[in-house]
Every structure is written in C-alpha cells, then in structure tokens.
C-alpha atoms as a PDB file:
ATOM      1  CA  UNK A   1     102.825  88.528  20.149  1.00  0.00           C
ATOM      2  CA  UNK A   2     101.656  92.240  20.561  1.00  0.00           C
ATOM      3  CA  UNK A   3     103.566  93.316  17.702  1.00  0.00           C
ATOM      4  CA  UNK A   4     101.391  90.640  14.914  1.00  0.00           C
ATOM      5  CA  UNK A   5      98.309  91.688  16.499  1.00  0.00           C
ATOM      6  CA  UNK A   6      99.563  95.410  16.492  1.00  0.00           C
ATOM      7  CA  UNK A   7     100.315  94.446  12.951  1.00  0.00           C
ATOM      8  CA  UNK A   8      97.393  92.635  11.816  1.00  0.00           C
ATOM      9  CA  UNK A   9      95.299  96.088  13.362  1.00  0.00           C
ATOM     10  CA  UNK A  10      96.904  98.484  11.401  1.00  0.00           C
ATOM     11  CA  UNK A  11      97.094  96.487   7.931  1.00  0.00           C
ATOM     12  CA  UNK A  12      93.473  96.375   8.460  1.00  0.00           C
ATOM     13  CA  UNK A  13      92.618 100.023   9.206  1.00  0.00           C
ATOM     14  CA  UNK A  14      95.117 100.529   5.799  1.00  0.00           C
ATOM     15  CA  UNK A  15      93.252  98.473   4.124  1.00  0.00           C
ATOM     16  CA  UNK A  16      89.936  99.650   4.863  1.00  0.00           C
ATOM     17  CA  UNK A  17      91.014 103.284   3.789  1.00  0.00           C
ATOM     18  CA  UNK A  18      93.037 101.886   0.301  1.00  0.00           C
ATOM     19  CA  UNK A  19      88.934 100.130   0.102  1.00  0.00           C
ATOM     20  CA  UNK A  20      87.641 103.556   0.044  1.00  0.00           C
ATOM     21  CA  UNK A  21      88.794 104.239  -3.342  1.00  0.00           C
ATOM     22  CA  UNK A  22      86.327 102.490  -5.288  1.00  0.00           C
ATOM     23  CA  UNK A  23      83.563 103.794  -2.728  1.00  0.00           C
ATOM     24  CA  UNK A  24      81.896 105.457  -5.910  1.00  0.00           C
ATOM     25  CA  UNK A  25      82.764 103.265  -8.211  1.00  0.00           C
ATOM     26  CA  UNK A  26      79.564 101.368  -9.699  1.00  0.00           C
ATOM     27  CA  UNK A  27      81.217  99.417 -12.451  1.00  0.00           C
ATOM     28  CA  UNK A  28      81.798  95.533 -11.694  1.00  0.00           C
ATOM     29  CA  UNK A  29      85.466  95.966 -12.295  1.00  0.00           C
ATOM     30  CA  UNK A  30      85.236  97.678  -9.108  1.00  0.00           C
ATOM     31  CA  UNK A  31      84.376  94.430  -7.466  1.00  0.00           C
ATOM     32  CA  UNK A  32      87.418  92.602  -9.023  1.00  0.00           C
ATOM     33  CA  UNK A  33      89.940  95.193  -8.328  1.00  0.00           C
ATOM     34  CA  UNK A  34      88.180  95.044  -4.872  1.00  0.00           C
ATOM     35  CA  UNK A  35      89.052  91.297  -4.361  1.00  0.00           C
ATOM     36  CA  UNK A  36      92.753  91.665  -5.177  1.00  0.00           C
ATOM     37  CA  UNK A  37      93.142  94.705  -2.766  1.00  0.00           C
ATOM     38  CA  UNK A  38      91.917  92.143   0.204  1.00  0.00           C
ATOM     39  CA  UNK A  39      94.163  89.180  -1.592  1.00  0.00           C
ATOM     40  CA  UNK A  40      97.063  91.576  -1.176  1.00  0.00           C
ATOM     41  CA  UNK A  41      96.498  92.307   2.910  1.00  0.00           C
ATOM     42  CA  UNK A  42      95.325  88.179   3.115  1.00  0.00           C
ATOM     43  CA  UNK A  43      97.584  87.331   5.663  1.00  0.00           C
ATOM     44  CA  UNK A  44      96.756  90.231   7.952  1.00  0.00           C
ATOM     45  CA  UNK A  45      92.929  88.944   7.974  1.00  0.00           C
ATOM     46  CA  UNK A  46      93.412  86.976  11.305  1.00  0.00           C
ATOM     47  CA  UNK A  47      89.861  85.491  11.329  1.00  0.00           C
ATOM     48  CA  UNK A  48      85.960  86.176  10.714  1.00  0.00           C
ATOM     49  CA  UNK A  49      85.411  88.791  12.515  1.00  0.00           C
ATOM     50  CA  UNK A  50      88.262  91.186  10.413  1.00  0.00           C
ATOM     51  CA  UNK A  51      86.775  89.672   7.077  1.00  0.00           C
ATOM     52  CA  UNK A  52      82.989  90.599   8.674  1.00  0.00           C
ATOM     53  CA  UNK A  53      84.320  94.262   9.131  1.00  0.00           C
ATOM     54  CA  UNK A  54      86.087  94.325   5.530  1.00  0.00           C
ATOM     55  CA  UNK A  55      82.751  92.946   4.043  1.00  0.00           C
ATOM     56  CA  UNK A  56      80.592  95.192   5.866  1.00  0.00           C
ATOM     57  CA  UNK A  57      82.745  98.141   4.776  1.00  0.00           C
ATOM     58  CA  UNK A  58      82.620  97.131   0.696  1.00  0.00           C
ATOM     59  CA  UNK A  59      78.468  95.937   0.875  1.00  0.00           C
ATOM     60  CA  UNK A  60      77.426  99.555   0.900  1.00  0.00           C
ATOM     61  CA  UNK A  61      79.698 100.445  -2.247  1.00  0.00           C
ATOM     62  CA  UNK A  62      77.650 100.979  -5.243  1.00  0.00           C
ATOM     63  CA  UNK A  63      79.265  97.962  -7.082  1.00  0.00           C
ATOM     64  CA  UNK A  64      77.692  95.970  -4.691  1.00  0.00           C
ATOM     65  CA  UNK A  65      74.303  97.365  -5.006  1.00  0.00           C
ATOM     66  CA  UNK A  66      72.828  95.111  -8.228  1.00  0.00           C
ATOM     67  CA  UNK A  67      72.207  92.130  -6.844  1.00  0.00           C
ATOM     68  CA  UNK A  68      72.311  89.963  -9.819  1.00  0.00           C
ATOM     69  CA  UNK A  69      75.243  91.690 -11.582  1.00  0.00           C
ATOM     70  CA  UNK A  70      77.590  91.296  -8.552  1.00  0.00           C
ATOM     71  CA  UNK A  71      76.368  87.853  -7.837  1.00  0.00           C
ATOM     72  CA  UNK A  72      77.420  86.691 -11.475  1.00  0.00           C
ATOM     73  CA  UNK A  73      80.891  88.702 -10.818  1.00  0.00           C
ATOM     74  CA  UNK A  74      81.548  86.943  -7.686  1.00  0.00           C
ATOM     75  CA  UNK A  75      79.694  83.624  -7.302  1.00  0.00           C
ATOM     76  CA  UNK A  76      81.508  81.738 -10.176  1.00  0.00           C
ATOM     77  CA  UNK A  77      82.176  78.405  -8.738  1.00  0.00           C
ATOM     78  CA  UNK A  78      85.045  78.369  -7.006  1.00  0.00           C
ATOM     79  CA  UNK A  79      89.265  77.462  -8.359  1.00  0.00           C
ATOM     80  CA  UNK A  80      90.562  75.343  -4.909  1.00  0.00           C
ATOM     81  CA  UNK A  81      93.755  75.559  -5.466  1.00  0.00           C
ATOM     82  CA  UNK A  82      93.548  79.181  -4.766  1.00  0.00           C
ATOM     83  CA  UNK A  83      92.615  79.186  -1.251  1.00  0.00           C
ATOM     84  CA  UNK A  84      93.078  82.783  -0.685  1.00  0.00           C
ATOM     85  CA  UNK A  85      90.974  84.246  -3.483  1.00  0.00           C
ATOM     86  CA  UNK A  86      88.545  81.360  -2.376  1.00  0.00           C
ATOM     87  CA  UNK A  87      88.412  82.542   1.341  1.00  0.00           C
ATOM     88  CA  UNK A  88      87.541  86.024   0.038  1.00  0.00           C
ATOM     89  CA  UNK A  89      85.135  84.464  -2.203  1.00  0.00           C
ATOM     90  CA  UNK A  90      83.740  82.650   0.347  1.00  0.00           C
ATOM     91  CA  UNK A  91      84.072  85.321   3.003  1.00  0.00           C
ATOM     92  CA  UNK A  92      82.132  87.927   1.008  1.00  0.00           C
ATOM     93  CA  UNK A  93      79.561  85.730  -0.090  1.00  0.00           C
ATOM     94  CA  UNK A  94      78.864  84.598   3.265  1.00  0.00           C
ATOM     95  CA  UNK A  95      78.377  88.439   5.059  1.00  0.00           C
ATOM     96  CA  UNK A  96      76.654  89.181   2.079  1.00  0.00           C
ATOM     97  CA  UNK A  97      73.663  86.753   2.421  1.00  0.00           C
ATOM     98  CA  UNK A  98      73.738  88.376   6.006  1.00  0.00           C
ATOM     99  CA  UNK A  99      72.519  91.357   4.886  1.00  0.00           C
ATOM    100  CA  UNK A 100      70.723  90.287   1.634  1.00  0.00           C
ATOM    101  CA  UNK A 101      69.084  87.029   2.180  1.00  0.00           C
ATOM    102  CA  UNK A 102      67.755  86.347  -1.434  1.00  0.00           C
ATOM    103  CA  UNK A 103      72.171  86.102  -1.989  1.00  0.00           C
ATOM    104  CA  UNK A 104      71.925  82.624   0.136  1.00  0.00           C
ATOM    105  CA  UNK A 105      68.363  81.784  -1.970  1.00  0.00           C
ATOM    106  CA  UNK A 106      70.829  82.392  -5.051  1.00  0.00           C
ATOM    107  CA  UNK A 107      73.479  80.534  -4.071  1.00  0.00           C
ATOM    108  CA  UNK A 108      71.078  76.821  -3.537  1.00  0.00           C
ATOM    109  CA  UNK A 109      69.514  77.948  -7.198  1.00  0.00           C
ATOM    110  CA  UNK A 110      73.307  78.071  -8.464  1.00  0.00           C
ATOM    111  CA  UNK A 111      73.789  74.446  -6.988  1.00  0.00           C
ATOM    112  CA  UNK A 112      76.258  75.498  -3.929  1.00  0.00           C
ATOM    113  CA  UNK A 113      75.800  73.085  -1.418  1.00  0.00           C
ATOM    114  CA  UNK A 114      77.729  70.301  -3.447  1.00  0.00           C
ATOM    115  CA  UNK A 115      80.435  72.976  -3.982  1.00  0.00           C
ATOM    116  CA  UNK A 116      80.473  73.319  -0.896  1.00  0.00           C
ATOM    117  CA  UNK A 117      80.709  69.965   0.377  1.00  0.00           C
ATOM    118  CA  UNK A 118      83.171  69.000  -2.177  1.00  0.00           C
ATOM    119  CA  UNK A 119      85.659  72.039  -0.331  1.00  0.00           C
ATOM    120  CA  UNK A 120      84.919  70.747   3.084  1.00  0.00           C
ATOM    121  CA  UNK A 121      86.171  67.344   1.424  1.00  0.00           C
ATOM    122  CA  UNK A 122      89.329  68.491  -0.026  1.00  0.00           C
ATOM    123  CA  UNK A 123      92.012  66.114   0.769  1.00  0.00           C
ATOM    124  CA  UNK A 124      94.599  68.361   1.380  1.00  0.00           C
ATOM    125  CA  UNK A 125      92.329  70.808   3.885  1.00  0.00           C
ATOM    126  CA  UNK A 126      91.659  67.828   5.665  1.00  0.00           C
ATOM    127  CA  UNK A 127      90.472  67.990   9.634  1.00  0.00           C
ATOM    128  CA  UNK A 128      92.036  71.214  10.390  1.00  0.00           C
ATOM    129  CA  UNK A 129      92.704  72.319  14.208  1.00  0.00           C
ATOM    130  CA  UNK A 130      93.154  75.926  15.577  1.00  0.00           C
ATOM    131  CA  UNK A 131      96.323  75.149  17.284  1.00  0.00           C
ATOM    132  CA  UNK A 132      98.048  72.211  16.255  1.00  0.00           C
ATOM    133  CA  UNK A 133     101.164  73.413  15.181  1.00  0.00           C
ATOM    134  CA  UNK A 134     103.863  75.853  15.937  1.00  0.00           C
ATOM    135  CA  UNK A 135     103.355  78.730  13.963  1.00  0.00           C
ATOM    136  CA  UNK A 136      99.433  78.489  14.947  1.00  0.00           C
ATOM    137  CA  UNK A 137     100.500  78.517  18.740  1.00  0.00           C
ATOM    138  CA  UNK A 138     102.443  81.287  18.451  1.00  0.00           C
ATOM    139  CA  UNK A 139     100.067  83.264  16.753  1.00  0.00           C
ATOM    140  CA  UNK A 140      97.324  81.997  19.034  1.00  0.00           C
ATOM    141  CA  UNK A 141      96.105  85.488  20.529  1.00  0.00           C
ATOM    142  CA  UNK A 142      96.685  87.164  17.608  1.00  0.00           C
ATOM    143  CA  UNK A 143      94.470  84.772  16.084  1.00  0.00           C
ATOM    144  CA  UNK A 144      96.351  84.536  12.505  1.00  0.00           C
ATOM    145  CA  UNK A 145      94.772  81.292  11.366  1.00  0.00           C
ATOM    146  CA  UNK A 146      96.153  79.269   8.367  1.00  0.00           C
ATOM    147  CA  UNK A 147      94.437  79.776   5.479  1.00  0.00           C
ATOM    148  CA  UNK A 148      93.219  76.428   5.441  1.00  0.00           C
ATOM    149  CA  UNK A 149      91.358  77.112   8.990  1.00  0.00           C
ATOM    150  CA  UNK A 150      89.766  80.139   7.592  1.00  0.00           C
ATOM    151  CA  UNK A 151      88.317  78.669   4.172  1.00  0.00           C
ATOM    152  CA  UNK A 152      87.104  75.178   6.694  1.00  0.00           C
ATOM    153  CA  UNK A 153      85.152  77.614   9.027  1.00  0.00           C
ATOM    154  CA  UNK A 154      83.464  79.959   6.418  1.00  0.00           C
ATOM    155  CA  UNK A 155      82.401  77.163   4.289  1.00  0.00           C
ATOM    156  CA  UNK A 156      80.622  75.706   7.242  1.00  0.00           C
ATOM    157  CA  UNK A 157      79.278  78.733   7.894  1.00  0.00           C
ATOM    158  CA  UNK A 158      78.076  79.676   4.412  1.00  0.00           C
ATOM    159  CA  UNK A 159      77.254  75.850   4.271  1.00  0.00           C
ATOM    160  CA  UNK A 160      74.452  76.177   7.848  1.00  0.00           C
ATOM    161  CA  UNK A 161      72.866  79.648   6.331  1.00  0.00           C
ATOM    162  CA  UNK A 162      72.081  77.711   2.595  1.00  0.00           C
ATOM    163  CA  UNK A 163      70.858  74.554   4.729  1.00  0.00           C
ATOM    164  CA  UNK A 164      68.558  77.252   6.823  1.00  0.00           C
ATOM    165  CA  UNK A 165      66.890  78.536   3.918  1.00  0.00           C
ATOM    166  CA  UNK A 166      66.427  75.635   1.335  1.00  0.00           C
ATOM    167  CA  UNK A 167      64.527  72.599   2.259  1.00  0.00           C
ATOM    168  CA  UNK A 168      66.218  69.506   0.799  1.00  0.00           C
ATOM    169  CA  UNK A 169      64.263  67.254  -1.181  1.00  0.00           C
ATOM    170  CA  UNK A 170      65.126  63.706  -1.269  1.00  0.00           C
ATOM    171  CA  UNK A 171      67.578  63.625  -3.936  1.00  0.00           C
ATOM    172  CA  UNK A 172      69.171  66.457  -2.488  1.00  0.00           C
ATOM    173  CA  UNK A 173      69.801  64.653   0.862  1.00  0.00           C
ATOM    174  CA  UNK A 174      72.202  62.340  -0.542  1.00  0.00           C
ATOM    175  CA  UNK A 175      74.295  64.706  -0.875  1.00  0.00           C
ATOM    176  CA  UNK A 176      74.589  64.681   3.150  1.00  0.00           C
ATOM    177  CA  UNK A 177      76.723  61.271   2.919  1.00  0.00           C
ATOM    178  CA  UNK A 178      78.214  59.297   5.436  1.00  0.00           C
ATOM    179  CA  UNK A 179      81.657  61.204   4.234  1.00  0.00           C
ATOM    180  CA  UNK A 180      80.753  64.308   4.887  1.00  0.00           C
ATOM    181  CA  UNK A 181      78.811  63.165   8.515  1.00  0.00           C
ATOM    182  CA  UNK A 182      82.206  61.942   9.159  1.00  0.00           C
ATOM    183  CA  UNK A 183      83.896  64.347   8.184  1.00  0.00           C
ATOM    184  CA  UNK A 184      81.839  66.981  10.644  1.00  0.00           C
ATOM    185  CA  UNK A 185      81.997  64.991  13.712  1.00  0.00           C
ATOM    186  CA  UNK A 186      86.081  64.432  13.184  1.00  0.00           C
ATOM    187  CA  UNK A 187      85.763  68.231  12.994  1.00  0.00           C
ATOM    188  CA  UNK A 188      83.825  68.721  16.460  1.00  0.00           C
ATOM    189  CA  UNK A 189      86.211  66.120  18.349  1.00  0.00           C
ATOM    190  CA  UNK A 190      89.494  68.242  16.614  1.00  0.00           C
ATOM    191  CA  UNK A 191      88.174  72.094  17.491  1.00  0.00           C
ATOM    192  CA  UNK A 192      86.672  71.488  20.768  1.00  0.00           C
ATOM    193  CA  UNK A 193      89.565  72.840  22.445  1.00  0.00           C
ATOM    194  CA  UNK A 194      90.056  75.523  20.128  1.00  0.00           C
ATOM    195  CA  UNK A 195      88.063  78.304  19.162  1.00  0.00           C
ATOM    196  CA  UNK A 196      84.887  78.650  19.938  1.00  0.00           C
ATOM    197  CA  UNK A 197      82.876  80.167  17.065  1.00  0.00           C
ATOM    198  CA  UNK A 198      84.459  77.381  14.723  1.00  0.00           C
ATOM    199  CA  UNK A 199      83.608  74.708  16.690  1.00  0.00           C
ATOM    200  CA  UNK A 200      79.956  75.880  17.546  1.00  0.00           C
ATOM    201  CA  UNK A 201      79.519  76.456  13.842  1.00  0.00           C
ATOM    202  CA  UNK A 202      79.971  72.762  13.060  1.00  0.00           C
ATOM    203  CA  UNK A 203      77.549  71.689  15.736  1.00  0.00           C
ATOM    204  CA  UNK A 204      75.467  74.365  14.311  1.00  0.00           C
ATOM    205  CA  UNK A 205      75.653  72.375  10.539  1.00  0.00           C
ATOM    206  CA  UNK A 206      75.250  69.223  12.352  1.00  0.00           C
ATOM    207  CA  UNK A 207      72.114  70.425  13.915  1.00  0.00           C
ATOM    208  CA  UNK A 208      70.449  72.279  11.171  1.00  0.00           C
ATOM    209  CA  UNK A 209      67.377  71.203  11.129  1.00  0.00           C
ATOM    210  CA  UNK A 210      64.463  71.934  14.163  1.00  0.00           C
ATOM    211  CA  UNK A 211      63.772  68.621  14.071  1.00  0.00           C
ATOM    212  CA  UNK A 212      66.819  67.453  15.008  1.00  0.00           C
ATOM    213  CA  UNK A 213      67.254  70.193  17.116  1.00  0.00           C
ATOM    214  CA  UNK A 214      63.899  69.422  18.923  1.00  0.00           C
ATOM    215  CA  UNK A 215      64.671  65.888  19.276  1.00  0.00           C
ATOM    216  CA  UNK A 216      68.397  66.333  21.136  1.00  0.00           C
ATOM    217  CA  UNK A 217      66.873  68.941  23.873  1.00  0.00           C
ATOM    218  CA  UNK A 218      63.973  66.175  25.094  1.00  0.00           C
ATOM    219  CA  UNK A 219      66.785  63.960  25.142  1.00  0.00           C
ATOM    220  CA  UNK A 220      68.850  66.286  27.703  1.00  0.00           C
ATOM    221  CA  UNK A 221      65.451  67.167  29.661  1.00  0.00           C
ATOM    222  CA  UNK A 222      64.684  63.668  30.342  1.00  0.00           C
ATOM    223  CA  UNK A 223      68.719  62.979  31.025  1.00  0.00           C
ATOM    224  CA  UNK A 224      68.254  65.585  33.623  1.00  0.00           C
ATOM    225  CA  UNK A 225      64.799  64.632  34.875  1.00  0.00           C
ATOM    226  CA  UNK A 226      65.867  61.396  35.675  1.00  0.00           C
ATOM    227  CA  UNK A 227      67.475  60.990  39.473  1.00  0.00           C
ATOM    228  CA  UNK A 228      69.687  58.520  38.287  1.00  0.00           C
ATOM    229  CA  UNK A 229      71.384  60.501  34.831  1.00  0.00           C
ATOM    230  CA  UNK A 230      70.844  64.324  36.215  1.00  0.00           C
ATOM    231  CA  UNK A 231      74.191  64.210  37.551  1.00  0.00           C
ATOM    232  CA  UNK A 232      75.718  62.621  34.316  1.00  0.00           C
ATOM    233  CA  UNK A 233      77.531  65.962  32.866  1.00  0.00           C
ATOM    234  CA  UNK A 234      80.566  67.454  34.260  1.00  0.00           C
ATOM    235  CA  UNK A 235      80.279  71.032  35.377  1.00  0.00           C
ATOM    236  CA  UNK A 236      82.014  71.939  32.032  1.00  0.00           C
ATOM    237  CA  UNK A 237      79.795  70.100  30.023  1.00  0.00           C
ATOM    238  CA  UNK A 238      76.801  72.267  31.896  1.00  0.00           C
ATOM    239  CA  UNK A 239      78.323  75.120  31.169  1.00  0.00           C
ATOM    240  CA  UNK A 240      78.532  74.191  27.483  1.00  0.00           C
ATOM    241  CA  UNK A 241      74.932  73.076  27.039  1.00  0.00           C
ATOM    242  CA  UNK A 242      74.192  76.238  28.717  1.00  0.00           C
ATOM    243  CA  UNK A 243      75.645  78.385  26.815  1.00  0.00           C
ATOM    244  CA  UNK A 244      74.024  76.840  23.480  1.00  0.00           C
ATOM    245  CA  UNK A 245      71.028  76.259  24.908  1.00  0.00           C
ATOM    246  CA  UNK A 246      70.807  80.388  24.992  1.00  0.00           C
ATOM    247  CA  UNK A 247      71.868  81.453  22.229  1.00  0.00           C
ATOM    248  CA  UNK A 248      69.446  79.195  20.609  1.00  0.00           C
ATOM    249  CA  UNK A 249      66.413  80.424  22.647  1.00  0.00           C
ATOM    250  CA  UNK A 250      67.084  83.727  21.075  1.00  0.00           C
ATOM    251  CA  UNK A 251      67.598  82.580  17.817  1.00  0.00           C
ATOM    252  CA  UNK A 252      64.191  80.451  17.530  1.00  0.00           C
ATOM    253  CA  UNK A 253      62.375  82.616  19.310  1.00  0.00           C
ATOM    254  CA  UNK A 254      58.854  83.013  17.922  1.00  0.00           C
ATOM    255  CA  UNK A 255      59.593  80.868  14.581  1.00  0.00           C
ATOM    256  CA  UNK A 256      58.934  77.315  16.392  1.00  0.00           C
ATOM    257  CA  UNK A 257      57.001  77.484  18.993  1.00  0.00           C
ATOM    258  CA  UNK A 258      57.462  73.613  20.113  1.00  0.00           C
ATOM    259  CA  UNK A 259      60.915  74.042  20.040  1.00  0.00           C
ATOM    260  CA  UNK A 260      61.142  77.747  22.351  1.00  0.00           C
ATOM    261  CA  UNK A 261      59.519  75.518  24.936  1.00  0.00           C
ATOM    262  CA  UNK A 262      61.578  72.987  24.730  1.00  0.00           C
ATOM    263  CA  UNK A 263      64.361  75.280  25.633  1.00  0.00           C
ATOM    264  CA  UNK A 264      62.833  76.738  27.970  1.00  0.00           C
ATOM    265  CA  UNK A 265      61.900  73.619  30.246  1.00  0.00           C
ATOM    266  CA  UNK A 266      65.648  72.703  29.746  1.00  0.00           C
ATOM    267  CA  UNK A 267      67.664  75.974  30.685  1.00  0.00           C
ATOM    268  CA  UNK A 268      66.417  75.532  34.298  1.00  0.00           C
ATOM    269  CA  UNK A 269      66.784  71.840  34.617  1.00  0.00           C
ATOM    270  CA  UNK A 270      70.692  72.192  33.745  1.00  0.00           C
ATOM    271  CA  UNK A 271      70.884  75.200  36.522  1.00  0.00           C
ATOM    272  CA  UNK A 272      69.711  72.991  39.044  1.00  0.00           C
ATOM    273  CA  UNK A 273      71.842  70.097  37.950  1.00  0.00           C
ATOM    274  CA  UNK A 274      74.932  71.899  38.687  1.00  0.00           C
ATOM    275  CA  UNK A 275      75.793  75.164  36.934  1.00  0.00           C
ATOM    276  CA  UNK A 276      77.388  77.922  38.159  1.00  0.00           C
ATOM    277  CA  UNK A 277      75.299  80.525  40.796  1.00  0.00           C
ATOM    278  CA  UNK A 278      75.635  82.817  37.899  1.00  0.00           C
ATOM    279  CA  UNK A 279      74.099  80.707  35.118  1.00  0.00           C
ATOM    280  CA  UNK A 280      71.136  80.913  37.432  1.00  0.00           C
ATOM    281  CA  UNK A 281      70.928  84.711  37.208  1.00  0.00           C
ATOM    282  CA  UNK A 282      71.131  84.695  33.008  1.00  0.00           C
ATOM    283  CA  UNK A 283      68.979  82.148  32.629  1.00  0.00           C
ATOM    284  CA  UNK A 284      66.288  84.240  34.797  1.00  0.00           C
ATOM    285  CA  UNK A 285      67.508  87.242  32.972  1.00  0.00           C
ATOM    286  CA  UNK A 286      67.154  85.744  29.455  1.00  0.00           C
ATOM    287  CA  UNK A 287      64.171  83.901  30.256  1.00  0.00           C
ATOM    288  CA  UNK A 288      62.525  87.205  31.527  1.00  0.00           C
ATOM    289  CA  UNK A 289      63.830  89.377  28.694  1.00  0.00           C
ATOM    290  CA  UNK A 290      61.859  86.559  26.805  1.00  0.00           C
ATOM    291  CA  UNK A 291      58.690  86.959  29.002  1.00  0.00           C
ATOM    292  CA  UNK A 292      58.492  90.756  28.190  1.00  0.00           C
ATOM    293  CA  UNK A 293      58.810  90.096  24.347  1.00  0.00           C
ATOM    294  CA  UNK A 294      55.362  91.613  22.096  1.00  0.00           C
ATOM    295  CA  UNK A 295      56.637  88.865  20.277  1.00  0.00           C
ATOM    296  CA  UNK A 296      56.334  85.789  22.738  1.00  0.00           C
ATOM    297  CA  UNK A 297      53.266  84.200  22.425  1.00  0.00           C
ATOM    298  CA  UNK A 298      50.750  83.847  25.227  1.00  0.00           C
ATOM    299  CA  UNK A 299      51.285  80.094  25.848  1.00  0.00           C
ATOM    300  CA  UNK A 300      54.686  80.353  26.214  1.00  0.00           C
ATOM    301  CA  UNK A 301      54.527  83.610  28.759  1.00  0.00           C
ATOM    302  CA  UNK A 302      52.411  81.211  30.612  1.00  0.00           C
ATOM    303  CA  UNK A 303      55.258  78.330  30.462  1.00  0.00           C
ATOM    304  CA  UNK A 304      58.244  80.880  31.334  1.00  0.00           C
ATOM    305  CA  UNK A 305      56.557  82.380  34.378  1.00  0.00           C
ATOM    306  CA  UNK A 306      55.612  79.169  35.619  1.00  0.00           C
ATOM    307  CA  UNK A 307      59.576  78.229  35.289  1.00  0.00           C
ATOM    308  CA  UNK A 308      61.152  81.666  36.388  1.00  0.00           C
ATOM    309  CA  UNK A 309      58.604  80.931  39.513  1.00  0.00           C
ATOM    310  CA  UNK A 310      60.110  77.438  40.100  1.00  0.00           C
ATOM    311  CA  UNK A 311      63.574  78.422  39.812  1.00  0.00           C
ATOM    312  CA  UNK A 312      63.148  81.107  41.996  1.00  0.00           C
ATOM    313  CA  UNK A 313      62.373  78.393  44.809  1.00  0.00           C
ATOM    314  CA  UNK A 314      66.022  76.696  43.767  1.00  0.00           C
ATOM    315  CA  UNK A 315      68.283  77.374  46.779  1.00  0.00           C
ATOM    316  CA  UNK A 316      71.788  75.559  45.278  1.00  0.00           C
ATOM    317  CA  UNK A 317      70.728  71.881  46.325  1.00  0.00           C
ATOM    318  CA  UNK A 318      69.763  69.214  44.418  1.00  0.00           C
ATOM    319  CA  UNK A 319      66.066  68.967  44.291  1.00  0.00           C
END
C-alpha cells in the first residue's frame, strides 16, 4: 500500500518535470504532445486532485494562453472508447474553466451538455462505485481509481460548472430526462460510502439550481422546527447536512441573498437538534467570519447576529 502511493508520488513529480519541456513552447502541437505525455503516466493519476495539480502546472504554458486556438485543439467532441485520452480531455477542460470561465461559456456554445450526458450514459461505465471490487480495495488509500471512476466524476463535475453558468431554456431541459435523473440518484445511493468529493459532486448536479436549492433547506428548517420531526435524522445524517450546509453558505454568499438566509436560519437549527459540541463552535465561527464580511449585506448582519445571539443561549439540551 505505501509503495503505490510512494509510486503514484514520484511518477507525478516525473511527470511534472518531463511537462516542463514544452514550458516555452507556444505552438498547439505543444498541447498534443502535452496530452500524450499525461496518457503515458495515466495510471499513476490516482484521482482529481493529481490531475488539478498537472492542469494547474500546463495552464500557465504559453500554448495554453489563446483561448480560442487551444479550445479548438482540445475541445473536439470526445472518442469514448478511449477513456484515458477522454479523462485528460475532460480533466483539462474542467480546471481550465476554473481559471478561465468564458472556457465553460464555450463549452454550452459548442453543445456539451448532451456530450456530456450521453458519457454519463455509457452502458459500459455504468453506476460506478469507489470500492467495489478487489483491485479498488486494495488500492483504496492510495486512491488509484479505475478509469471508469475518474471519467464518471469529472464529467459530473464539468457537467455542474456548464449547468452554473448557462440557463436552460425549455428545449434544453429535456435534455435532463428521467434517464439521466435516474441515473444520478443510482449514483448517490452507490458512492455514499465512498469518497466524498464524488459523491457530493452528484448531489451538487442534482441540486444545481438555487431554486431547488432554496426549496430543500425550508424543507429541513421546518423538519427541524417541528417538535415532532426535529429528532428525525441520525447523528450522521446531522453531521452530513452540516457539513453541506457550510460549504454552501460560503459558496452563495452575497449572490442570493434569499438563499444565504436560508442557510443561515438552518445551520443552528441542526446544532441544536443533535450535532456534535464542535459543530456548534464552526457554525459560530463560520457564521461570524460571515458577519465580518464588507461583502454581507446589512439585512443579513442583522439575521446572523440575531442567530449567533440565540445559539449562544444553547446549553446541549433540546430546546
């Protein structure tokens, strides 16, 4: 086990260096030759987070530097049957859009969310799982994912950032079938048990939209305002809703308003229902860090103080 993640580090630190090469290399067959360095070292890349620091490494290279140029180069719809090449694809497209946001504004233009439905959809990626079979297991803290995992959980992820910044007309909502709803929830119920970031990224796709969003946390306050359903979760379950519930208070922030304070009147309510003494603290602590925000408008200031104030009172008992 310490020797494939010993492995896996050093094939990517060799890598990274062999990258270097075309580091002043402007010319789009820099890009290709690029690509088939990373297709050489593919089953090194144990997840995301290697491919984030591969792509962050190549984005500053000069062939990436005209936008439209490299876009053409590397956002040519995608062969399947190559999964590798199409996890790089994928992969570099993805952290790409990160940092240049008119990539993901391409991308919709260039008519990738059915491309990238129909690869969620392929029958032989089917529902993948983390850990379902032996070779996974064994690889578990290494974290050397089929290749199959990896191309399921960057689609979904480039699949969320398009959905964030195109507005689906009508038309365009069919493509959101009953297949591919399916298809997402078998994905939740298989990778809840497995890691994390995957699974959170499907509920993330699920839940795209604020209205959505803003409609399933006044369905949890009033669960936990009500005597007879506040107790309904199991402590885990808390601790889940927690934990989304903050990341997503920093992530809406000052872009819906009606929304922030939805979170915010349901962080506490799932402290006192039973969470951890400690959830109390960081839900002060990221309620306050909030509060002190230039950003944070006056109403909601008003709404968080009047919270952090109330929670303060909360001695461990049920109310």
């Amino acid at each position: 086990m310490t020797e494939s993640i010993s492995d896996a580090v050093s094939h990517l630190e060799t890598l990274l260096q062999d990258l270097d090469h075309y580091s002043q290399d402007a010319s789009l067959n820099a890009v290709t030759s690029i690509v088939s360095r990373i297709m050489a070292d593919i089953k090194f890349i144990r997840d995301e987070y290697d491919m984030r620091i591969i792509a962050e490494h190549v984005l500053d290279f000069p062939a990436f530097q005209d936008l439209s140029e490299c876009l053409g180069c590397i956002s040519r719809h995608p062969e399947s049957e190559n999964r590798d090449l199409l996890y790089i694809q994928l992969s570099i497209l993805f952290h790409f859009g990160l940092s240049t946001p008119n990539v993901f504004r391409r991308l919709v233009r260039d008519d990738w969310i059915p491309v990238l439905k129909d690869i969620l959809l392929l029958p032989d990626l089917g529902t993948v799982s983390f850990y379902t079979d032996t070779i996974v297991i064994a690889n578990q803290a290494a974290n050397l994912f089929s290749i199959d995992v990896k191309v399921s959980h960057v689609t979904v992820l480039l699949f969320d950032h398009l959905c964030q910044v195109h507005e689906m007309s009508l038309h365009e909502l069919d493509i959101i079938d009953t297949q591919l709803l399916n298809y997402l929830c078998e994905l939740v119920e298989s990778s809840r048990n497995d890691n994390e970031s995957f699974n959170y990224a499907v509920i993330r796709l699920l839940a795209n939209t604020p209205e959505l969003q803003l409609s399933i946390t006044i369905l949890l306050i009033g669960i936990f305002q009500y005597t007879p359903t506040r107790n309904l979760f199991y402590t885990n379950d808390l601790t889940v809703i927690l934990d989304v519930g903050i990341r997503e208070i920093q992530r809406v922030h000052d872009q819906n308003e009606e929304l922030l304070h939805a979170f915010v009147k349901l962080l506490p309510l799932v402290v006192v229902s039973g969470a951890s003494s400690a959830s109390h603290k960081q839900v002060v602590n990221v309620l306050n860090k909030l509060n002190e925000s230039a950003f944070t408008k006056l109403p909601t200031k008003r709404l968080i103080q009047r919270v952090v104030a109330e929670l303060s009172l909360y001695d461990g008992h049920d109310p």
